[in-house]
XYZ file of C-alpha atoms in Angstrom:
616
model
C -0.083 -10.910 -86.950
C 3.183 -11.691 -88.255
C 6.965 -10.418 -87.980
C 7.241 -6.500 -87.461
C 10.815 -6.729 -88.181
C 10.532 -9.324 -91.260
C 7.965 -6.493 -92.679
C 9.704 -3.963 -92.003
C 12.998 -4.642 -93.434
C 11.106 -4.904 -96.625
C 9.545 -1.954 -96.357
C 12.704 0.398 -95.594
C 14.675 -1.866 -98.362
C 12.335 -1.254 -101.561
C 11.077 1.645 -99.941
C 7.727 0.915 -100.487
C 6.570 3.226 -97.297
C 5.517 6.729 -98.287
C 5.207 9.816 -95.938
C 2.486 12.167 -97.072
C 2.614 14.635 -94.697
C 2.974 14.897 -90.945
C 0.323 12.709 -89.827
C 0.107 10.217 -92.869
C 1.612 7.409 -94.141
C 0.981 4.878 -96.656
C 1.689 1.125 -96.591
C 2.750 -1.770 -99.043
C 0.416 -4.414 -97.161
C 2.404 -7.481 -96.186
C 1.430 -11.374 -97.291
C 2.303 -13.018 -93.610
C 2.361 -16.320 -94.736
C 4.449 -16.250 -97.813
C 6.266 -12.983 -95.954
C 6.390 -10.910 -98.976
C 4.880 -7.664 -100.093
C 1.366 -7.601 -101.606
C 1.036 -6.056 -105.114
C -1.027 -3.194 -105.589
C -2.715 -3.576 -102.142
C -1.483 -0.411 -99.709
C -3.245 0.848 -96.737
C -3.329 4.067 -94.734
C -1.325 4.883 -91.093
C -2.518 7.632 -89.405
C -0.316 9.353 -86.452
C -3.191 12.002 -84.835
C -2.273 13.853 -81.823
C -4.878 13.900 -78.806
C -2.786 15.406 -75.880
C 0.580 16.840 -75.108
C 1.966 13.850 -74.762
C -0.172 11.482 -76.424
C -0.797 9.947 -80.171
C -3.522 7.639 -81.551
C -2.824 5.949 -84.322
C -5.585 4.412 -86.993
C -4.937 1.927 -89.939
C -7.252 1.362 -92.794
C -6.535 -2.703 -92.847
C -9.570 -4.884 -91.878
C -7.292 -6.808 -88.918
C -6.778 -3.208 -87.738
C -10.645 -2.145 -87.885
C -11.744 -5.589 -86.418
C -9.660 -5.355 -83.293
C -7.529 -2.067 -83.317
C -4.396 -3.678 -83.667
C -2.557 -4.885 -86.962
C 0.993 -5.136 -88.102
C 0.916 -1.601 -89.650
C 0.402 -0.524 -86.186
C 3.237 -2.506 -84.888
C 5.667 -1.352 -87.605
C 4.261 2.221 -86.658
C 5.194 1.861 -82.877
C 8.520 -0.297 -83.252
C 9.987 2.190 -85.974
C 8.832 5.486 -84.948
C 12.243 7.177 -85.095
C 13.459 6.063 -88.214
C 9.663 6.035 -89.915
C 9.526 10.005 -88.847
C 12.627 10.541 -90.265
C 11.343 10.107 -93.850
C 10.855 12.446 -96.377
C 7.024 14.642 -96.522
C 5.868 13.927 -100.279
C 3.494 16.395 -100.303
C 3.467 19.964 -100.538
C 1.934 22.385 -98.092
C -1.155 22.376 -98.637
C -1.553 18.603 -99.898
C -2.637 18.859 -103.243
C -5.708 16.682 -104.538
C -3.262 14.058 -106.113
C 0.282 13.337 -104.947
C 2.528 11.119 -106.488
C 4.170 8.590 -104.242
C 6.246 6.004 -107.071
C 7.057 4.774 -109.936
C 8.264 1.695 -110.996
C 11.852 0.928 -112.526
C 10.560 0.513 -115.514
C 8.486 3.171 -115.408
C 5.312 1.650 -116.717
C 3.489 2.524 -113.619
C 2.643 5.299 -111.613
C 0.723 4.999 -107.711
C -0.698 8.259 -106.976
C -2.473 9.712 -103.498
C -6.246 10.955 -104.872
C -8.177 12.429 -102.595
C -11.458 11.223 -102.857
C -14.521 13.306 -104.329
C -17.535 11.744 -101.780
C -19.058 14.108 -99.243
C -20.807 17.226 -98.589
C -17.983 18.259 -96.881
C -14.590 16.600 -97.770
C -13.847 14.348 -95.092
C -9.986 13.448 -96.026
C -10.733 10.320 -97.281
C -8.013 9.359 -100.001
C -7.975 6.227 -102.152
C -4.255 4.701 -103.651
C -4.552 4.977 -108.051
C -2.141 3.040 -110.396
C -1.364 4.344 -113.855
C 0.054 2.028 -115.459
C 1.345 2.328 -119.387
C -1.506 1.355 -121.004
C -3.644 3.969 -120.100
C -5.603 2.544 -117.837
C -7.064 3.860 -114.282
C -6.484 1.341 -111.777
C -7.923 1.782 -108.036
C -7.122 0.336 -104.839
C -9.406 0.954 -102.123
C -6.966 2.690 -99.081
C -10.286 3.622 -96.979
C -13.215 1.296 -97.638
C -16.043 3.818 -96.878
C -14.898 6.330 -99.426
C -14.459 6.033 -103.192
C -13.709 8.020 -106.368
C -16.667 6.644 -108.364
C -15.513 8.191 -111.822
C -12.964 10.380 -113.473
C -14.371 13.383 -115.084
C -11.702 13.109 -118.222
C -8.567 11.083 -118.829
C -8.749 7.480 -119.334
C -11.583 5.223 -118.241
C -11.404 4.176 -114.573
C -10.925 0.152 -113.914
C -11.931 -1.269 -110.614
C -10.239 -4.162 -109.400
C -12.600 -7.033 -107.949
C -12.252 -6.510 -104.168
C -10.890 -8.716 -102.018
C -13.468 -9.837 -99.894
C -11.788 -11.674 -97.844
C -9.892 -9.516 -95.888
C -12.639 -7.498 -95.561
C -14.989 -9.288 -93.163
C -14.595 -10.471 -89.622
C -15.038 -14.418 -90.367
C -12.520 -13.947 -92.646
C -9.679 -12.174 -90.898
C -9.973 -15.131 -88.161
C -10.409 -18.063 -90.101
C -6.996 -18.001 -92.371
C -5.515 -18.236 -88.800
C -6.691 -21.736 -88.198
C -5.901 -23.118 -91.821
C -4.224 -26.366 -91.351
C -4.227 -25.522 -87.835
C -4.204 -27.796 -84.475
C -6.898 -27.470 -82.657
C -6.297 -28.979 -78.867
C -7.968 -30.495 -76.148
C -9.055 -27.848 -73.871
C -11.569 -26.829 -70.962
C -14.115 -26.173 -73.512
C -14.270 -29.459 -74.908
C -17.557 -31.762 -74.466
C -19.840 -34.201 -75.855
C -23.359 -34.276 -77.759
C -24.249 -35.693 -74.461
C -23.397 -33.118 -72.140
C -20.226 -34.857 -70.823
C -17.542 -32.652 -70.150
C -13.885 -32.591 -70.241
C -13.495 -33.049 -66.278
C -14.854 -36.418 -65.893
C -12.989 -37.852 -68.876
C -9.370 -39.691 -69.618
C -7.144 -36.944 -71.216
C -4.740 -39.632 -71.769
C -7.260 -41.398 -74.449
C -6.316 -38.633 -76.983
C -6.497 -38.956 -80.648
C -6.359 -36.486 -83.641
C -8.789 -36.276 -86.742
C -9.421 -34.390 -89.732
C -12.287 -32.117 -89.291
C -13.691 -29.653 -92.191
C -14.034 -25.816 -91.881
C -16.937 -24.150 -93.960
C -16.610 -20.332 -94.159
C -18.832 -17.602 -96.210
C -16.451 -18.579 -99.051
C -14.688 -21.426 -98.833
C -13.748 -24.604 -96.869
C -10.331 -25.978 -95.421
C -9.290 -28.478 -93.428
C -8.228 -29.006 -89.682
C -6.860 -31.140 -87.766
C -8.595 -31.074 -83.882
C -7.610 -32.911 -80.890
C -10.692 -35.375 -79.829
C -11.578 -37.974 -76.315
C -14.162 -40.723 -76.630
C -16.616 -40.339 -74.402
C -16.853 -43.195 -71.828
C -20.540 -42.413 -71.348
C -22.248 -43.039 -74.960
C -19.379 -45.757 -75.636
C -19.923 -44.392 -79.036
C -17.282 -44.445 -81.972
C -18.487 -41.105 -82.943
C -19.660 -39.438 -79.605
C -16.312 -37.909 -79.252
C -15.221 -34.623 -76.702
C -14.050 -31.755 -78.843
C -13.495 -28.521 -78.441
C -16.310 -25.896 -78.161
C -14.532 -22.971 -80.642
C -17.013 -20.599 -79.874
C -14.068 -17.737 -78.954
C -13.024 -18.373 -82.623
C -16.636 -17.600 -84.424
C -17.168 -21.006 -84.894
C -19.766 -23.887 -84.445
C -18.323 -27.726 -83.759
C -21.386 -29.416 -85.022
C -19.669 -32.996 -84.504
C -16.220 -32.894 -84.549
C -15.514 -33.093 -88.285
C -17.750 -30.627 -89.819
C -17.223 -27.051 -88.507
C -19.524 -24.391 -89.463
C -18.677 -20.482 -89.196
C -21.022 -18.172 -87.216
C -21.227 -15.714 -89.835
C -22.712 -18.380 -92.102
C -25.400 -19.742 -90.182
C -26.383 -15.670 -88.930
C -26.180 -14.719 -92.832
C -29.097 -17.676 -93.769
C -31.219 -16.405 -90.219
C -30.509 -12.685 -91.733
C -31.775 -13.353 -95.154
C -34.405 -15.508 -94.074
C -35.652 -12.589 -91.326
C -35.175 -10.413 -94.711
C -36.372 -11.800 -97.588
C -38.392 -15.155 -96.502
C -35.178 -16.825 -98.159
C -35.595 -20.926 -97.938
C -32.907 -23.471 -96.784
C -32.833 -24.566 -100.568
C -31.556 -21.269 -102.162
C -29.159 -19.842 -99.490
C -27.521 -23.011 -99.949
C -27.205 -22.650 -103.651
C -25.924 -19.330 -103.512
C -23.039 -20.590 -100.826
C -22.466 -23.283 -103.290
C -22.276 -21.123 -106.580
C -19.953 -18.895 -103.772
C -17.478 -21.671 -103.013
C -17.028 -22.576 -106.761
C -15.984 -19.158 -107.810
C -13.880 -19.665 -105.197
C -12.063 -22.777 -106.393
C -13.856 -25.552 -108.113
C -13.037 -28.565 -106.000
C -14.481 -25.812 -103.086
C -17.399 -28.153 -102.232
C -20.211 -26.702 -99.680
C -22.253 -29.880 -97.667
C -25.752 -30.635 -98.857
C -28.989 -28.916 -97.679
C -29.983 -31.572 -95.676
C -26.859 -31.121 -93.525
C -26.725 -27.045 -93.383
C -30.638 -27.878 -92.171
C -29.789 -30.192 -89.418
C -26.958 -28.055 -88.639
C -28.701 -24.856 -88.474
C -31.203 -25.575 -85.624
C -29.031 -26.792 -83.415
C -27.014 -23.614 -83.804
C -30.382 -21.313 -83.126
C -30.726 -23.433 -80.536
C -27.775 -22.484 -78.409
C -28.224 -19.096 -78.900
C -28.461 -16.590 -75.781
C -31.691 -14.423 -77.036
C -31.756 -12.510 -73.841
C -28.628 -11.389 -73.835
C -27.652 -7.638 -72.985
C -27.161 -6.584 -76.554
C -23.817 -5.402 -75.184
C -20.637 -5.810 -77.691
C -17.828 -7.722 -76.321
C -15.384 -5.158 -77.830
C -17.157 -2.105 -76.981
C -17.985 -3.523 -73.576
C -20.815 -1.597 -71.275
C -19.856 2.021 -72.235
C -18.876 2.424 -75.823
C -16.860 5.118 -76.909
C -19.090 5.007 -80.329
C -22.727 5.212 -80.844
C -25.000 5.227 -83.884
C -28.321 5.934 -83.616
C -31.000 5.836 -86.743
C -34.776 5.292 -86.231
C -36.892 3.018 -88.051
C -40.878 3.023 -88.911
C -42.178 0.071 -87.624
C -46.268 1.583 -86.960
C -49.460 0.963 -89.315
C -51.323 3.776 -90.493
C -53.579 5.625 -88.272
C -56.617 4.152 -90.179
C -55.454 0.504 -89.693
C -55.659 1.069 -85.830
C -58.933 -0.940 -83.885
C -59.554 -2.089 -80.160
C -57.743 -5.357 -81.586
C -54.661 -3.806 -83.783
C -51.794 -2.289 -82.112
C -48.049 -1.061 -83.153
C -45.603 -2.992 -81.679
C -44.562 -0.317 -79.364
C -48.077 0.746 -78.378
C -47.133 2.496 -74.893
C -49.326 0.782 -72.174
C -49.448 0.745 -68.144
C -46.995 -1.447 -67.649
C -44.646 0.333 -69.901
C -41.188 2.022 -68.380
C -41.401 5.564 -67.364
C -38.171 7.311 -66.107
C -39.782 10.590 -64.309
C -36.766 12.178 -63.912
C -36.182 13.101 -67.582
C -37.466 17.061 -68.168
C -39.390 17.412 -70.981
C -39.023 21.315 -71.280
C -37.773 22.645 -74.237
C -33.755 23.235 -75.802
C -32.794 26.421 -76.104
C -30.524 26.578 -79.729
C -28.004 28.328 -77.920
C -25.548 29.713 -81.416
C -22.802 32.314 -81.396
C -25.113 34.564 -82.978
C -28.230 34.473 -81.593
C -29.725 37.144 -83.939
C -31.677 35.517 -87.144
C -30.925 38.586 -89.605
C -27.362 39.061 -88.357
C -26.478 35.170 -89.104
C -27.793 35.616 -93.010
C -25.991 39.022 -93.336
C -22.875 37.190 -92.229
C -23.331 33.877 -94.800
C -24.273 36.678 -97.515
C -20.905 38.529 -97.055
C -18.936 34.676 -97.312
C -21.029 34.274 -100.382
C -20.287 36.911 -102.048
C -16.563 36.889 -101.276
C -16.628 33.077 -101.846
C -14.802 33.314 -105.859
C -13.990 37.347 -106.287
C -14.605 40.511 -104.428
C -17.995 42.495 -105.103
C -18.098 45.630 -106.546
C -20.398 46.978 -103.588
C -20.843 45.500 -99.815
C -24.081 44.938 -97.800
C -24.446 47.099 -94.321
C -22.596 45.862 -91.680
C -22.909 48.396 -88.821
C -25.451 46.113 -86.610
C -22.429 43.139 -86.885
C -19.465 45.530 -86.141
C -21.609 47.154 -83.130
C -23.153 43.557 -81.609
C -20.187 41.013 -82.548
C -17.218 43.542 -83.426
C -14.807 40.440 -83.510
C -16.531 38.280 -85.940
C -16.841 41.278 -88.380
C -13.156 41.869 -87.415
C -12.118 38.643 -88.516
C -14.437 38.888 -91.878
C -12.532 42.250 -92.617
C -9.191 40.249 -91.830
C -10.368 37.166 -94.344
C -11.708 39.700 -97.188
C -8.433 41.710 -96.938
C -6.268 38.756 -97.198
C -7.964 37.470 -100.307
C -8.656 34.826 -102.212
C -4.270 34.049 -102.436
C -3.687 33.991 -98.987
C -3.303 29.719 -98.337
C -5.385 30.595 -95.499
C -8.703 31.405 -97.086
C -10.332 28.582 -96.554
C -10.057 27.667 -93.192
C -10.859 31.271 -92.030
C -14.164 31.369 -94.059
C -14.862 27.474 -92.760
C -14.219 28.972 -88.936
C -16.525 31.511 -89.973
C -19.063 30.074 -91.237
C -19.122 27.937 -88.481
C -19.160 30.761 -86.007
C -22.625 32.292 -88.007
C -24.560 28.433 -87.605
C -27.557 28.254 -85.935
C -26.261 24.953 -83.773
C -25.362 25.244 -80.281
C -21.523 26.942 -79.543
C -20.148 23.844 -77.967
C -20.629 21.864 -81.513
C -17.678 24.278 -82.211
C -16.199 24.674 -78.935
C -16.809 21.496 -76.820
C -16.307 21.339 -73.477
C -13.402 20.017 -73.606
C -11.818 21.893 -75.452
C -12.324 25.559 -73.778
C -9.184 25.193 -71.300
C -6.421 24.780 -74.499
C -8.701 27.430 -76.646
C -7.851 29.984 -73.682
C -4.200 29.175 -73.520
C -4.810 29.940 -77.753
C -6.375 33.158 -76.675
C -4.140 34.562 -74.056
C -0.697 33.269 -75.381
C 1.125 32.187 -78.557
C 1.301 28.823 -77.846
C -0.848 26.438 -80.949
C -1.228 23.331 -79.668
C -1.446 20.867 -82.513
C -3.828 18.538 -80.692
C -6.149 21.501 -80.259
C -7.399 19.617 -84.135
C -8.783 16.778 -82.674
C -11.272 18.474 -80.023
C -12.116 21.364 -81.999
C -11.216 20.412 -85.982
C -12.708 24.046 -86.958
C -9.981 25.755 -85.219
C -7.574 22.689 -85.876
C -7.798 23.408 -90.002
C -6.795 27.241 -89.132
C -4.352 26.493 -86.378
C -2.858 23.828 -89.473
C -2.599 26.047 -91.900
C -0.824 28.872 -90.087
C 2.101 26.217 -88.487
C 2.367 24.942 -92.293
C 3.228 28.381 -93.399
C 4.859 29.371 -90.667
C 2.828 32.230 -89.949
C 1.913 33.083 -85.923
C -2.215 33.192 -85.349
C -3.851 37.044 -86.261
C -4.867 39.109 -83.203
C -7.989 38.790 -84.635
C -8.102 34.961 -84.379
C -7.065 34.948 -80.726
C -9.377 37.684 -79.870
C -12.552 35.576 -81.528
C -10.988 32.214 -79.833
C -11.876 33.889 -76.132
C -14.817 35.606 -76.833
C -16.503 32.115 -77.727
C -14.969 30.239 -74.741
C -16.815 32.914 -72.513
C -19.334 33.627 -74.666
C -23.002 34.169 -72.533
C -25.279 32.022 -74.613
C -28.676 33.429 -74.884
C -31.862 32.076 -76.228
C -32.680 31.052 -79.764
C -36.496 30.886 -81.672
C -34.954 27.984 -83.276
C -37.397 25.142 -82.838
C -36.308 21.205 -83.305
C -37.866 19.011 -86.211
C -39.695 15.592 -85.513
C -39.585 12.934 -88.357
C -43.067 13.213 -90.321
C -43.973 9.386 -90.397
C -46.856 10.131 -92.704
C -49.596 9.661 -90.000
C -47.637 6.382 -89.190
C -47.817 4.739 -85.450
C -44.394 5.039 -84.695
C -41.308 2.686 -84.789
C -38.233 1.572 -82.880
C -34.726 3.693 -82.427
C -31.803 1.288 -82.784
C -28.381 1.323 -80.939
C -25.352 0.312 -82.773
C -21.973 0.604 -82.077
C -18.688 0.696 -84.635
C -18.551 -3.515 -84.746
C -21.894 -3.405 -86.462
C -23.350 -4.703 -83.237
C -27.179 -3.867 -81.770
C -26.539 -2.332 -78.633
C -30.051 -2.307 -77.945
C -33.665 -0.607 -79.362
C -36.020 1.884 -77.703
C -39.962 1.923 -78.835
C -40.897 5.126 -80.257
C -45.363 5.285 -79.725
C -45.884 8.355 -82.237
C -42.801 10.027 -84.091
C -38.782 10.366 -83.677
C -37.341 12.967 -81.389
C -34.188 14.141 -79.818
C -36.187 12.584 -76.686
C -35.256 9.359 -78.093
C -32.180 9.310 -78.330
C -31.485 10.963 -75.298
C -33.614 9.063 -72.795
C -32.089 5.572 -74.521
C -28.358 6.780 -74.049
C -28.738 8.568 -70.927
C -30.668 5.269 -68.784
C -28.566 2.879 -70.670
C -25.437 3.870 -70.512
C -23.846 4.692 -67.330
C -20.771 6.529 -69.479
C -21.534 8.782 -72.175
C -20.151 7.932 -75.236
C -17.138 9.975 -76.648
C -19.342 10.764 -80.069
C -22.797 9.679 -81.022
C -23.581 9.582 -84.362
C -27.075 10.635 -85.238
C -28.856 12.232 -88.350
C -30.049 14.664 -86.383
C -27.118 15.473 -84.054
C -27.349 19.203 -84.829
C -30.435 18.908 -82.897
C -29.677 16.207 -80.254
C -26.545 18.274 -79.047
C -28.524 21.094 -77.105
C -30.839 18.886 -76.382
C -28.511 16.521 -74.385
C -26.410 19.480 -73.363
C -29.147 21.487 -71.728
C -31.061 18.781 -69.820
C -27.934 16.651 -68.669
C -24.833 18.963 -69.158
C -22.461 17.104 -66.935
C -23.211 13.845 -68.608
C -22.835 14.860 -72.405
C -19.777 17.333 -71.441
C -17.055 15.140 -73.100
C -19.201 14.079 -75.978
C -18.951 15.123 -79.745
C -22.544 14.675 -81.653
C -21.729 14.229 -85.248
C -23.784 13.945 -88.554
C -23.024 10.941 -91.132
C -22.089 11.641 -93.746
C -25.250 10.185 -96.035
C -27.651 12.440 -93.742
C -24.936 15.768 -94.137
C -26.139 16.008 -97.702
C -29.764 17.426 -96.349
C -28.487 20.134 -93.969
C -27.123 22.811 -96.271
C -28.253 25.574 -93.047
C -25.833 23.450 -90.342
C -22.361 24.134 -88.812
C -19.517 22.369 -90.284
C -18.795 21.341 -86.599
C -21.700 18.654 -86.460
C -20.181 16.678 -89.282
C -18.347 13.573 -89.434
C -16.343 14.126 -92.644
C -14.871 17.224 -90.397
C -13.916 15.443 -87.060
C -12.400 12.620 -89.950
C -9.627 14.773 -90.684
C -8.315 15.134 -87.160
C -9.585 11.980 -85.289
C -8.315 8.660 -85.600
């Protein structure tokens, strides 16, 4: 990981650490090996708080999102006191671009953007250089979100990416670059022999060869002749499996990563031996032309072995994540023939049978929708009245005497919004919390669980905690606003905060959708958690449900997960809530945010790009 102290002497000397606002900061990345800043690369530090007591802290750098720990992080932790004591670039409220520095010679210019992707803006914010000539440059500060284009100005220029830092394989392997590799435990032979029935004292050291995605280096590994073959090249080296790697024979060294990415193209695309290794070949030379991959006949004979030794039964479990993962994404995928293709001798592959599994204690009776406002008509008089005070006040006002005699406190806090206008800087998180209030999705998307104990200490005091944001982000972006002005919470606010926390939630004609698989057989629900690992898959016999999902978590997992990500989570949250309370209680069901773009009539609550401004 490098020096903390070597990095961040830099840092405070050029000053090439910015402070956007209270919970953000943005890095000049660091070049470990040559210690010296990297041009035009910068990354994101984010300082969330979760408790009274308690901050999380998220970087943006691919060492940080492959194992939650990176020098940023360090610097972060270290340097706290004198890294708070900078000064907040941005104004109150943080504008869409904020310059962080220009150059001495002032032919460049790094700004903050915030990015444009989303159906609801997530926070995501990407680093832009504009330098003299006119020219848009962009450096990508959070990989999943991107300003595509500029609507005027000069033309936007996107720098190649560096894909090597931004892959697994290749935030291990620089570490072993002209590395040692010893004699350990791990080490054996081709013919089982292992390192406790050998001579350590026979020790020699060879060259060995490291192929990557990308590129090759070399290494030099510790090796024992094996008394047993009496062999010049039957040798005992070490295993390197912790490292992602395969020892084939103790001088050529092949990366996981590569021989998965030929099984996953193959699996994909029918790809043969012959052109995967042409494309790593064309790979290695745009690399560096004297970047030589080995010849098909070797990746062959190195392959099988490799699919050889691999555990197929294994628990699907992520070594990271371990048993209970605190992140879950869940998709489905059609997998059936058509209805017409079926015969006594044709079958999907998850046909249900006899000797299928059958969990009877899972109730199949139905969700109740459970919203604020249970009333259809009074929910659409309430998104009329934000749409028509969305840009200007109207001339005349629908009838609200049903809302001010059923839910007095939501039209209370309407009247507030309206009479504040469109000036007051907090607008738009009151018509956000209201909105929210008026979906048809279950309360606790907007008031989990737990959050209810802190939302009553809201309601019956004047204390705003700040880490109220990352349980409850709705109320987070109002409680925000009001400590960046200044301004103490409305009565009205604090009234509406404990009518929801004891709120008697009735029931709802809302009814759940099932996928329409076009009279297809079915297909499989996948498991996945945040390391791009399959946690596991569940056969679905006819269509996708909230069933589904729920059965698969709930018999799999003996923890809940803290959020489960699902394109239907507006759905699966009563669902999970009302058959298996206690179990879901501390879990947030959020909508990506490819799927958000399709549910224009859902709460702001069940989306990702909202929990992403307020959770690390």
């Amino acid at each position: 990981m490098g020096s903390p102290n070597a990095y961040w002497n830099v840092l405070s000397s050029l000053g090439t650490i910015f402070r956007v606002d209270g919970y953000l900061w943005v890095f000049q990345d660091w070049d470990d090996k040559n210690e010296m800043l990297q041009i035009g690369i910068y990354h994101h530090m984010i300082c969330l708080p979760c408790s009274k007591t308690e901050y999380r802290i998220a970087c943006t750098c691919p060492c940080w999102r492959c194992c939650n720990d990176c020098i940023h992080r360090c610097v972060t932790q270290n340097y706290s006191p004198s890294i708070n004591l900078l000064p907040i670039l941005a104004p109150t409220p943080t504008p869409a671009a904020v310059l962080l520095h220009t150059t001495p010679f002032n032919d460049t210019h790094i700004f903050l953007c915030i990015s444009s992707t989303g159906h609801y803006k997530s926070g995501k914010r990407s680093i832009v250089t504009l330098e003299r000539n006119g020219q848009w440059h962009l450096a990508f500060a959070i990989t999943a979100g991107f300003t595509s284009q500029v609507s005027d100005g000069p033309p936007l220029i996107v720098p190649e990416v560096d894909h090597e830092a931004a892959d697994r394989e290749n935030t291990l392997l620089p570490f072993l670059q002209g590395q040692f590799i010893p004699f350990d435990q791990t080490s054996q032979c081709c013919c089982g022999v292992t390192s406790s029935i050998v001579n350590p004292a026979c020790k020699v050291v060879k060259l060995a060869v490291v192929y990557g995605l990308m590129m090759r280096f070399n290494v030099e590994i510790e090796l024992v002749p094996c008394l047993s073959c009496r062999h010049a090249h039957c040798q005992l080296g070490a295993d390197l499996g912790c490292f992602g790697l395969f020892n084939w024979n103790n001088t050529m060294i092949f990366s996981h990563e590569l021989l998965n990415g030929f099984t996953n193209l193959y699996t994909a695309s029918e790809t043969p031996f012959s052109a995967f290794c042409l494309t790593v070949r064309c790979t290695y030379m745009d690399h560096d032309l004297k970047n030589s991959f080995c010849s098909d006949k070797t990746f062959v004979r190195v392959w099988f072995p490799f699919t050889h030794l691999q555990t197929l039964d294994s628990g699907m479990s992520c070594p990271t994540c371990g048993p209970s993962p605190k992140v879950v994404i869940a998709d489905g995928i059609s997998l059936g023939i058509h209805h017409s293709k079926m015969s006594a001798l044709v079958c999907p592959p998850m046909q249900v049978t006899d000797a299928s599994e059958c969990v009877e204690t899972i109730s199949s009776y139905k969700a109740c929708g459970l919203p604020a406002i249970i009333q259809g008509d009074l929910h659409t008089l309430v998104v009329k009245l934000l749409e028509l005070t969305a840009t200007e006040l109207p001339s005349e006002f629908p009838d609200t005497s049903q809302l001010f005699e059923k839910y007095q406190l939501v039209a209370n806090l309407i009247q507030l919004s309206i009479s504040n206008g469109h000036s007051s800087p907090h607008f738009k998180a009151h018509q956000n919390l209201i909105r929210q209030i008026a979906a048809l999705d279950i309360v606790l998307q907007l008031v989990p669980y737990d959050a209810i104990e802190l939302l009553e200490q809201v309601a019956q005091s004047q204390t705003t905690p700040s880490w109220l944001q990352y349980l409850c982000p709705t109320f987070g972006a109002v409680i925000q606003s009001h400590n960046d002005t200044r301004t103490p919470l409305p009565i009205q606010l604090r009234e509406i905060t404990g009518w929801l926390v004891n709120q008697h939630m009735g029931d709802c004609n809302k009814f759940y959708k099932t996928y329409s698989k076009n009279n297809l057989t079915g297909g499989i629900l996948v498991l996945w958690c945040t390391h791009t690992i399959c946690l596991g898959f569940h056969y679905i016999p006819v269509a996708e449900g909230q069933n589904d999902v729920f059965s698969a978590i709930y018999t799999q997992f003996a923890v809940a997960p803290e959020v489960i990500v699902y394109d239907f989570a507006c759905q699966l949250a009563p669902y999970c809530l009302v058959h298996e309370a206690q179990h879901f209680q501390h879990t947030h069901f959020l909508i990506d945010e490819i799927h958000a773009h399709d549910h224009t009539h859902c709460g702001q609550a069940c989306f990702a790009s909202n929990a992403m401004h307020f959770n690390d």
